[in-house]
Structure formats: C-alpha cells, structure tokens
Amino acid sequence: MSAYLYPRLPRPAARQLLKVQEGLSLSELRSAARTSHPAAAPAPTGGRPAPDDVLEKVASSVRHACGEQWPAEASRAQGATLDRAVGRALIDNLQIIRPDAANEGVWSFLSLVLLPDIAVLRFPDRAESRLLGGPRNVFRRPWERRVVLGDLADRSGNNGQALGEDELVNIFERSRLARSHELARALAENILSVDVGNRSEYARELTKHVKRQLGAFNVDVLDPSAVRSLVAEAGSRVTAGP
Amino acid sequence: MSTITAYPYLTAPEEVWSPGPWFYSLGEGPRTHLAHDFINGWDYQAQLELACEVAIDVGALRSSVRISRGHDLDLIVLVDCPAFRERWVGFRAPLTDSGEQVISCGVSLPPASIAERISLERQVVLRGEHPAPPPLPSRKGSILLRDARSRSVAVEGDGGRFPVELVDLSAMGYPDALWMLDVDTSDAERAFLAAVRLYVNSSHDAKSDLLEAGTPRGRDLVSAMGWDVLRQLVVRSAISGLDVRPDQEEGTLGAVVWSLLHNRLGYDQLADIVAALETTAEDLESRFQSAAGLFT
C-alpha cells in the first residue's frame, strides 16, 4: 500500500479560516470543503503527495462513517462513538507517512479544508484546540488512539461499554504512559476487564499508580506479559483501597 | 482510593561507567560526531544510524548495587520521540559478570520511524527479578544507572533549530509586519518545536537582511526579533496561565519558558510576570531588553 504526504496548512492561514468559517452552518461548511487551499502544500521532500482522488476517498470514507450522526451535531455522550467511527475510517484510508502525521499543519488541513463539516459535527462548540492541528485535533486524536490501541478501541468491557472519553484521556493525556504503546494497551485491557462501580475513577487511579512507578523503573524493557502483570498489580492496589 | 508508596533502592555511582560521545550517519553518508542538538539532511526517506561507546566497570557496578554475578543486567539505549508519541528500546546488550567491558551501541532508525525530535538515554537496567530486601534493587526493569541528561536531537526544522517559516503576511492583512510569532499555549508538555512558529514576511523588503544577518542592519533586525520573541513568549505564556515547572521534560514548551523565566529574567513563576505587568512594567521591560541583549 502506498503512503502519502498530506498538504500542511500553516497556522496563520488556519486561524484565518477559523474566522471565515465562524458563522457557517454544517451544510455551508460541507459546500465549502475542498481538496486544496492556496496556502497549503505538502512537505517538499520525503515522499509522494496525496493525489486528489486519495483526498476525496478520505473525505468520503469519514463522511460515510459519520452518516448516521449527520446532520445532528454530536452530544458529549455521542462523541466517543463518533470518534471510534472516525478513527476506523482514517486508519483504513489515510495511508499517511507516519512522520507527516506529527505535523500539525496536516491535521489543520483535514479539519479546516477537507472536512470542516465533520469537524464541527463532532465539536459543535468549534473550540480552537479541536479545529487547529495540535494534539487535541478532532481527527488527530482518534487516529493516534487507533494507531496505539488498534481493535481494543472497539472492544466492549465487562460492563458492556467500550472505553469512554474520560478513560481514554487518562491513558493518552499522560503522555509518558501513552508513549509506551505496550503499556497503553495493557492499561486499556485492564480497564475494560475490571468489574468496579465507577470505571472512570478506577482508570484515573490506575494510571496515576502506574505513572508513579515510571521514574525509577523502565517499563519499556519488559516483555508484554510483564507489562500486563505490572498493570494488574497496580489495579489490585487500586481496588484494595487505602 | 488507595495511597501510593514508592520504595527507593540503591543505584550505582557515575564513576563506574564512562558513556562516550554520540556519532551519526545518514544512509551511506560518513560517520559524523553529533556535536550539535540537530541533524542536518534528514528526511522521511533517510535511514539514520546513531552510535556510541560505553565503558563500564561491571565489577564495581555490581558491587555498588550488590547484585552478584548470575543476575542479568543490560545496557540499553532508550529512544523517545514525543511527536510520534512513542518510546522504545533502540539498543540492548547484556553486561558480563565482572571486569571492564566496552560496548559499542548502535541505534538504527529506519525511514519514517521518527519525526521532529528524538531523545536518547543510556541506562543500565535489571533484566530479571532479583529477590532482595529493600533498599536493594529487586524488580525487573529497575534502573541502576542512567545518563545524567538524555541527549535531545532535532531532525526537522530550520536555522538555529527555531522553527522559522517564510509566509506572505500581506495576504493576511499585515503587509508591513516583518515577522509574526505564533505560540500555542494550550499545553506546556507539548514539544517547543511544535508549539511555536515564527513566520517571516516573504513580501517584506527587509526579509533578506533579517535572514542573512550579515549586514549591520541585518544584525540589528535579528537582535530586535530576538527581544520581541523572548518578550512575546514569556508574556503570552504568563497571560494564558501556562503551567510551567522546573521538572518539565526537556524540549517541551514548559521547559523552555521556565528556563527563560528563571535563567534569563530571574523570576520563579509566570505569575510574577503578570504582577509585574500591572505594577512595575517599566522594570520588566528593561529586564527583557537586558536579557535579550538588545542591539549589543
């Protein structure tokens, strides 16, 4: 499968688009969506720029994934489901050269040029941090989570629920944890398997316990089963209480 | 919920090892001393090789942490790429039971496996369990010795490792502005290189003087820009309430702003800047000029 470089929208141009799109409705945003922008260009070296048909395929796959939600703006409760659908569509279709995905201009392009309608469908409050291409970007976040968790992102836990937004935030916004992908997956598996009253609270305490150990202890040298044991041990301490 | 207890354990003194300098090569290129905090010429299709030598007095190390022969220790190189949100062991070699050992470490980073900036840290770790009472190290993965500071290297970015881009500011309604600083202050843990962008106006007559800086005018422009960037970074971080602490990871926005605040301006917290703006702004502005060495 080919991998591509995506156009990068510089931050000043992204901010200008934010202002231009401020008052537009979802359908107006859909009409304004494009596969190019005068200020956006892919990195000059290092790979093949994504052709228009690839950009169109990305856009249509994401819109298709959000078809059931459209045109009703997502509520907070619907957000996690929508993120899972968007993450799946992006992993299957983006075919992005991995380091290119570390550039915020790429994600600004996706949320403000290629798919502004879906960006606002997911985040109707249009918060800047969701529409610009930083770590909390509407498309970057579910893509990164999917890269790390794979199918675990879809799996239902003991309580019948997939990982919720609060639980995912505990894993991914403590960046020292998430940078060890094995550890992030072990945490996700543990949270899904636990049988407690308040799973979000459990996830918060679990990630706190594990993070405390990382200073003097290198989890990256452990094999997957040892990582799972470490997380299980921390989980037992959390459920045992003070 | 439960409380957390962390048990300290013995670690080895720095005298037992001597970690050597880093070298790098790109593709088939020559092996070059990694003298700066950046690597020129890397792109997404480049294979990057990093190498160094580490001499260890294994007998002294084992004796200092009271881990006898037969218990496995490894020398590892940890590679961390915050932009990728990924950290992994890039090299691993077992230590002998005793004696002096010189290990050639090699880290291969295939094309498209890193972005923006990486950091490298050498560590000696316990490979297996070592049943022993505190304060002896016992858990698999215990770090017995590590680089005093990890080595942070930028692989993307231009110039003096400050992210500068040429854009046409006239298209944005600022034809006479020579530069624009964009700082994303939403996350102090974000890589500085990703959070800050300096845009130079490609349609401004003075841009060549600024970018080449070889003329007296160019040097003055660079000096003025340096002062403005320092001032904007600190003031905007202060006004936005950025969470800045001395223990933040090297290379993050928070660490850079804290260093400027503490080492260049002599303040301990950003709240002092906000207070100074309201009460002693003239003193603060003079400090900015002095810290930046404006026109000196």
GROMACS .gro file of N, CA and C in nm, chain B residues 10-101:
model
  276
  252LEU      N    1   1.897   0.121   4.591
  252LEU     CA    2   2.035   0.161   4.561
  252LEU      C    3   2.054   0.178   4.411
  253THR      N    4   2.124   0.282   4.373
  253THR     CA    5   2.164   0.296   4.233
  253THR      C    6   2.316   0.309   4.229
  254ALA      N    7   2.374   0.292   4.112
  254ALA     CA    8   2.520   0.291   4.100
  254ALA      C    9   2.574   0.433   4.083
  255PRO      N   10   2.697   0.459   4.131
  255PRO     CA   11   2.755   0.592   4.111
  255PRO      C   12   2.805   0.609   3.967
  256GLU      N   13   2.813   0.733   3.924
  256GLU     CA   14   2.853   0.761   3.784
  256GLU      C   15   2.994   0.714   3.753
  257GLU      N   16   3.077   0.704   3.858
  257GLU     CA   17   3.218   0.668   3.834
  257GLU      C   18   3.234   0.529   3.771
  258VAL      N   19   3.133   0.444   3.779
  258VAL     CA   20   3.152   0.308   3.729
  258VAL      C   21   3.138   0.299   3.577
  259TRP      N   22   3.099   0.407   3.513
  259TRP     CA   23   3.091   0.399   3.367
  259TRP      C   24   3.141   0.527   3.303
  260SER      N   25   3.172   0.514   3.175
  260SER     CA   26   3.202   0.635   3.101
  260SER      C   27   3.135   0.628   2.964
  261PRO      N   28   3.018   0.692   2.958
  261PRO     CA   29   2.944   0.692   2.832
  261PRO      C   30   3.009   0.790   2.733
  262GLY      N   31   3.042   0.740   2.615
  262GLY     CA   32   3.116   0.821   2.518
  262GLY      C   33   3.024   0.908   2.434
  263PRO      N   34   3.084   0.992   2.348
  263PRO     CA   35   3.004   1.083   2.265
  263PRO      C   36   2.925   1.007   2.157
  264TRP      N   37   2.821   1.072   2.109
  264TRP     CA   38   2.737   1.013   2.005
  264TRP      C   39   2.790   1.049   1.867
  265PHE      N   40   2.775   0.957   1.773
  265PHE     CA   41   2.806   0.980   1.631
  265PHE      C   42   2.681   0.943   1.551
  266TYR      N   43   2.671   0.999   1.430
  266TYR     CA   44   2.557   0.962   1.346
  266TYR      C   45   2.599   0.948   1.201
  267SER      N   46   2.519   0.875   1.125
  267SER     CA   47   2.537   0.873   0.980
  267SER      C   48   2.399   0.863   0.916
  268LEU      N   49   2.387   0.925   0.798
  268LEU     CA   50   2.261   0.924   0.724
  268LEU      C   51   2.281   0.840   0.599
  269GLY      N   52   2.202   0.735   0.580
  269GLY     CA   53   2.216   0.648   0.463
  269GLY      C   54   2.359   0.596   0.454
  270GLU      N   55   2.418   0.615   0.337
  270GLU     CA   56   2.555   0.568   0.315
  270GLU      C   57   2.656   0.676   0.352
  271GLY      N   58   2.610   0.786   0.410
  271GLY     CA   59   2.697   0.901   0.438
  271GLY      C   60   2.802   0.870   0.544
  272PRO      N   61   2.897   0.965   0.564
  272PRO     CA   62   3.006   0.942   0.659
  272PRO      C   63   2.957   0.945   0.804
  273ARG      N   64   3.035   0.880   0.889
  273ARG     CA   65   3.006   0.883   1.033
  273ARG      C   66   3.053   1.019   1.087
  274THR      N   67   2.964   1.090   1.155
  274THR     CA   68   2.992   1.228   1.195
  274THR      C   69   2.965   1.244   1.345
  275HIS      N   70   3.051   1.319   1.410
  275HIS     CA   71   3.031   1.345   1.553
  275HIS      C   72   2.902   1.427   1.572
  276LEU      N   73   2.819   1.386   1.662
  276LEU     CA   74   2.694   1.459   1.688
  276LEU      C   75   2.726   1.573   1.785
  277ALA      N   76   2.778   1.681   1.726
  277ALA     CA   77   2.828   1.790   1.810
  277ALA      C   78   2.718   1.888   1.849
  278HIS      N   79   2.611   1.895   1.769
  278HIS     CA   80   2.505   1.992   1.795
  278HIS      C   81   2.376   1.919   1.834
  279ASP      N   82   2.274   1.997   1.865
  279ASP     CA   83   2.148   1.932   1.903
  279ASP      C   84   2.055   1.921   1.782
  280PHE      N   85   2.114   1.909   1.664
  280PHE     CA   86   2.032   1.887   1.545
  280PHE      C   87   2.111   1.807   1.443
  281ILE      N   88   2.037   1.744   1.351
  281ILE     CA   89   2.100   1.667   1.243
  281ILE      C   90   2.049   1.726   1.112
  282ASN      N   91   2.141   1.773   1.032
  282ASN     CA   92   2.104   1.829   0.902
  282ASN      C   93   2.088   1.718   0.798
  283GLY      N   94   1.993   1.737   0.708
  283GLY     CA   95   1.984   1.649   0.592
  283GLY      C   96   1.893   1.529   0.610
  284TRP      N   97   1.831   1.516   0.727
  284TRP     CA   98   1.740   1.403   0.747
  284TRP      C   99   1.607   1.433   0.678
  285ASP      N  100   1.547   1.335   0.615
  285ASP     CA  101   1.407   1.348   0.574
  285ASP      C  102   1.340   1.212   0.592
  286TYR      N  103   1.212   1.205   0.552
  286TYR     CA  104   1.134   1.085   0.585
  286TYR      C  105   1.185   0.960   0.515
  287GLN      N  106   1.273   0.978   0.414
  287GLN     CA  107   1.322   0.860   0.343
  287GLN      C  108   1.463   0.822   0.388
  288ALA      N  109   1.514   0.892   0.489
  288ALA     CA  110   1.653   0.870   0.528
  288ALA      C  111   1.664   0.766   0.640
  289GLN      N  112   1.764   0.680   0.626
  289GLN     CA  113   1.798   0.586   0.733
  289GLN      C  114   1.898   0.656   0.824
  290LEU      N  115   1.869   0.664   0.952
  290LEU     CA  116   1.959   0.731   1.047
  290LEU      C  117   2.022   0.627   1.140
  291GLU      N  118   2.154   0.629   1.147
  291GLU     CA  119   2.225   0.538   1.238
  291GLU      C  120   2.292   0.623   1.346
  292LEU      N  121   2.276   0.583   1.470
  292LEU     CA  122   2.343   0.653   1.581
  292LEU      C  123   2.431   0.553   1.655
  293ALA      N  124   2.546   0.600   1.698
  293ALA     CA  125   2.638   0.507   1.763
  293ALA      C  126   2.718   0.577   1.873
  294CYS      N  127   2.759   0.499   1.971
  294CYS     CA  128   2.846   0.550   2.076
  294CYS      C  129   2.912   0.430   2.145
  295GLU      N  130   3.013   0.459   2.224
  295GLU     CA  131   3.076   0.353   2.303
  295GLU      C  132   3.054   0.383   2.451
  296VAL      N  133   3.034   0.278   2.526
  296VAL     CA  134   3.017   0.295   2.671
  296VAL      C  135   3.112   0.197   2.741
  297ALA      N  136   3.200   0.252   2.823
  297ALA     CA  137   3.291   0.167   2.900
  297ALA      C  138   3.236   0.153   3.042
  298ILE      N  139   3.226   0.029   3.088
  298ILE     CA  140   3.167   0.005   3.220
  298ILE      C  141   3.258  -0.084   3.303
  299ASP      N  142   3.280  -0.045   3.426
  299ASP     CA  143   3.349  -0.131   3.521
  299ASP      C  144   3.239  -0.217   3.587
  300VAL      N  145   3.216  -0.333   3.526
  300VAL     CA  146   3.099  -0.412   3.566
  300VAL      C  147   3.113  -0.461   3.711
  301GLY      N  148   3.237  -0.497   3.748
  301GLY     CA  149   3.259  -0.544   3.884
  301GLY      C  150   3.220  -0.436   3.986
  302ALA      N  151   3.266  -0.314   3.960
  302ALA     CA  152   3.235  -0.203   4.052
  302ALA      C  153   3.086  -0.173   4.053
  303LEU      N  154   3.026  -0.182   3.935
  303LEU     CA  155   2.881  -0.155   3.926
  303LEU      C  156   2.803  -0.259   4.009
  304ARG      N  157   2.837  -0.388   3.987
  304ARG     CA  158   2.764  -0.493   4.059
  304ARG      C  159   2.784  -0.478   4.210
  305SER      N  160   2.908  -0.444   4.247
  305SER     CA  161   2.932  -0.434   4.390
  305SER      C  162   2.859  -0.314   4.450
  306SER      N  163   2.847  -0.204   4.374
  306SER     CA  164   2.781  -0.084   4.429
  306SER      C  165   2.632  -0.106   4.451
  307VAL      N  166   2.571  -0.191   4.370
  307VAL     CA  167   2.426  -0.216   4.389
  307VAL      C  168   2.400  -0.354   4.450
  308ARG      N  169   2.509  -0.422   4.485
  308ARG     CA  170   2.504  -0.553   4.550
  308ARG      C  171   2.423  -0.655   4.469
  309ILE      N  172   2.454  -0.657   4.342
  309ILE     CA  173   2.393  -0.759   4.256
  309ILE      C  174   2.506  -0.848   4.205
  310SER      N  175   2.506  -0.971   4.251
  310SER     CA  176   2.619  -1.059   4.220
  310SER      C  177   2.607  -1.113   4.079
  311ARG      N  178   2.718  -1.179   4.034
  311ARG     CA  179   2.715  -1.242   3.902
  311ARG      C  180   2.602  -1.344   3.897
  312GLY      N  181   2.553  -1.368   3.777
  312GLY     CA  182   2.441  -1.460   3.764
  312GLY      C  183   2.309  -1.388   3.753
  313HIS      N  184   2.305  -1.263   3.800
  313HIS     CA  185   2.182  -1.184   3.781
  313HIS      C  186   2.206  -1.090   3.664
  314ASP      N  187   2.113  -1.094   3.570
  314ASP     CA  188   2.137  -1.029   3.441
  314ASP      C  189   2.113  -0.880   3.445
  315LEU      N  190   2.211  -0.810   3.391
  315LEU     CA  191   2.198  -0.665   3.373
  315LEU      C  192   2.212  -0.634   3.225
  316ASP      N  193   2.142  -0.533   3.179
  316ASP     CA  194   2.152  -0.492   3.039
  316ASP      C  195   2.190  -0.345   3.031
  317LEU      N  196   2.270  -0.315   2.929
  317LEU     CA  197   2.286  -0.174   2.890
  317LEU      C  198   2.186  -0.151   2.778
  318ILE      N  199   2.106  -0.047   2.792
  318ILE     CA  200   2.008  -0.019   2.686
  318ILE      C  201   2.019   0.127   2.641
  319VAL      N  202   1.970   0.153   2.521
  319VAL     CA  203   1.951   0.291   2.477
  319VAL      C  204   1.801   0.308   2.454
  320LEU      N  205   1.744   0.403   2.527
  320LEU     CA  206   1.602   0.430   2.515
  320LEU      C  207   1.584   0.544   2.415
  321VAL      N  208   1.498   0.522   2.317
  321VAL     CA  209   1.471   0.625   2.217
  321VAL      C  210   1.330   0.679   2.244
  322ASP      N  211   1.318   0.809   2.253
  322ASP     CA  212   1.188   0.870   2.281
  322ASP      C  213   1.156   0.971   2.171
  323CYS      N  214   1.040   0.957   2.111
  323CYS     CA  215   1.000   1.052   2.006
  323CYS      C  216   0.864   1.111   2.044
  324PRO      N  217   0.863   1.225   2.117
  324PRO     CA  218   0.736   1.280   2.163
  324PRO      C  219   0.639   1.313   2.049
  325ALA      N  220   0.690   1.356   1.934
  325ALA     CA  221   0.600   1.390   1.824
  325ALA      C  222   0.524   1.267   1.775
  326PHE      N  223   0.587   1.153   1.786
  326PHE     CA  224   0.525   1.026   1.746
  326PHE      C  225   0.446   0.965   1.859
  327ARG      N  226   0.463   1.022   1.978
  327ARG     CA  227   0.406   0.962   2.099
  327ARG      C  228   0.451   0.816   2.109
  328GLU      N  229   0.581   0.796   2.096
  328GLU     CA  230   0.631   0.660   2.105
  328GLU      C  231   0.771   0.658   2.166
  329ARG      N  232   0.795   0.557   2.248
  329ARG     CA  233   0.923   0.541   2.315
  329ARG      C  234   0.958   0.393   2.308
  330TRP      N  235   1.083   0.362   2.278
  330TRP     CA  236   1.118   0.222   2.264
  330TRP      C  237   1.267   0.200   2.294
  331VAL      N  238   1.302   0.071   2.316
  331VAL     CA  239   1.442   0.035   2.340
  331VAL      C  240   1.509   0.018   2.204
  332GLY      N  241   1.605   0.107   2.174
  332GLY     CA  242   1.668   0.105   2.042
  332GLY      C  243   1.793   0.019   2.038
  333PHE      N  244   1.845  -0.015   2.154
  333PHE     CA  245   1.965  -0.099   2.159
  333PHE      C  246   1.966  -0.167   2.296
  334ARG      N  247   2.017  -0.293   2.296
  334ARG     CA  248   2.025  -0.365   2.423
  334ARG      C  249   2.144  -0.460   2.417
  335ALA      N  250   2.226  -0.460   2.520
  335ALA     CA  251   2.339  -0.555   2.525
  335ALA      C  252   2.355  -0.602   2.669
  336PRO      N  253   2.380  -0.734   2.687
  336PRO     CA  254   2.397  -0.785   2.824
  336PRO      C  255   2.533  -0.745   2.881
  337LEU      N  256   2.539  -0.723   3.011
  337LEU     CA  257   2.666  -0.697   3.077
  337LEU      C  258   2.727  -0.830   3.122
  338THR      N  259   2.859  -0.830   3.129
  338THR     CA  260   2.929  -0.951   3.173
  338THR      C  261   2.914  -0.967   3.325
  339ASP      N  262   2.972  -1.074   3.378
  339ASP     CA  263   2.963  -1.097   3.522
  339ASP      C  264   3.057  -1.006   3.600
  340SER      N  265   3.173  -0.973   3.537
  340SER     CA  266   3.270  -0.889   3.609
  340SER      C  267   3.365  -0.826   3.508
  341GLY      N  268   3.462  -0.752   3.561
  341GLY     CA  269   3.565  -0.693   3.475
  341GLY      C  270   3.520  -0.566   3.406
  342GLU      N  271   3.608  -0.518   3.318
  342GLU     CA  272   3.578  -0.396   3.241
  342GLU      C  273   3.515  -0.438   3.108
  343GLN      N  274   3.416  -0.366   3.065
  343GLN     CA  275   3.350  -0.401   2.940
  343GLN      C  276   3.331  -0.275   2.857
   0.00000   0.00000   0.00000
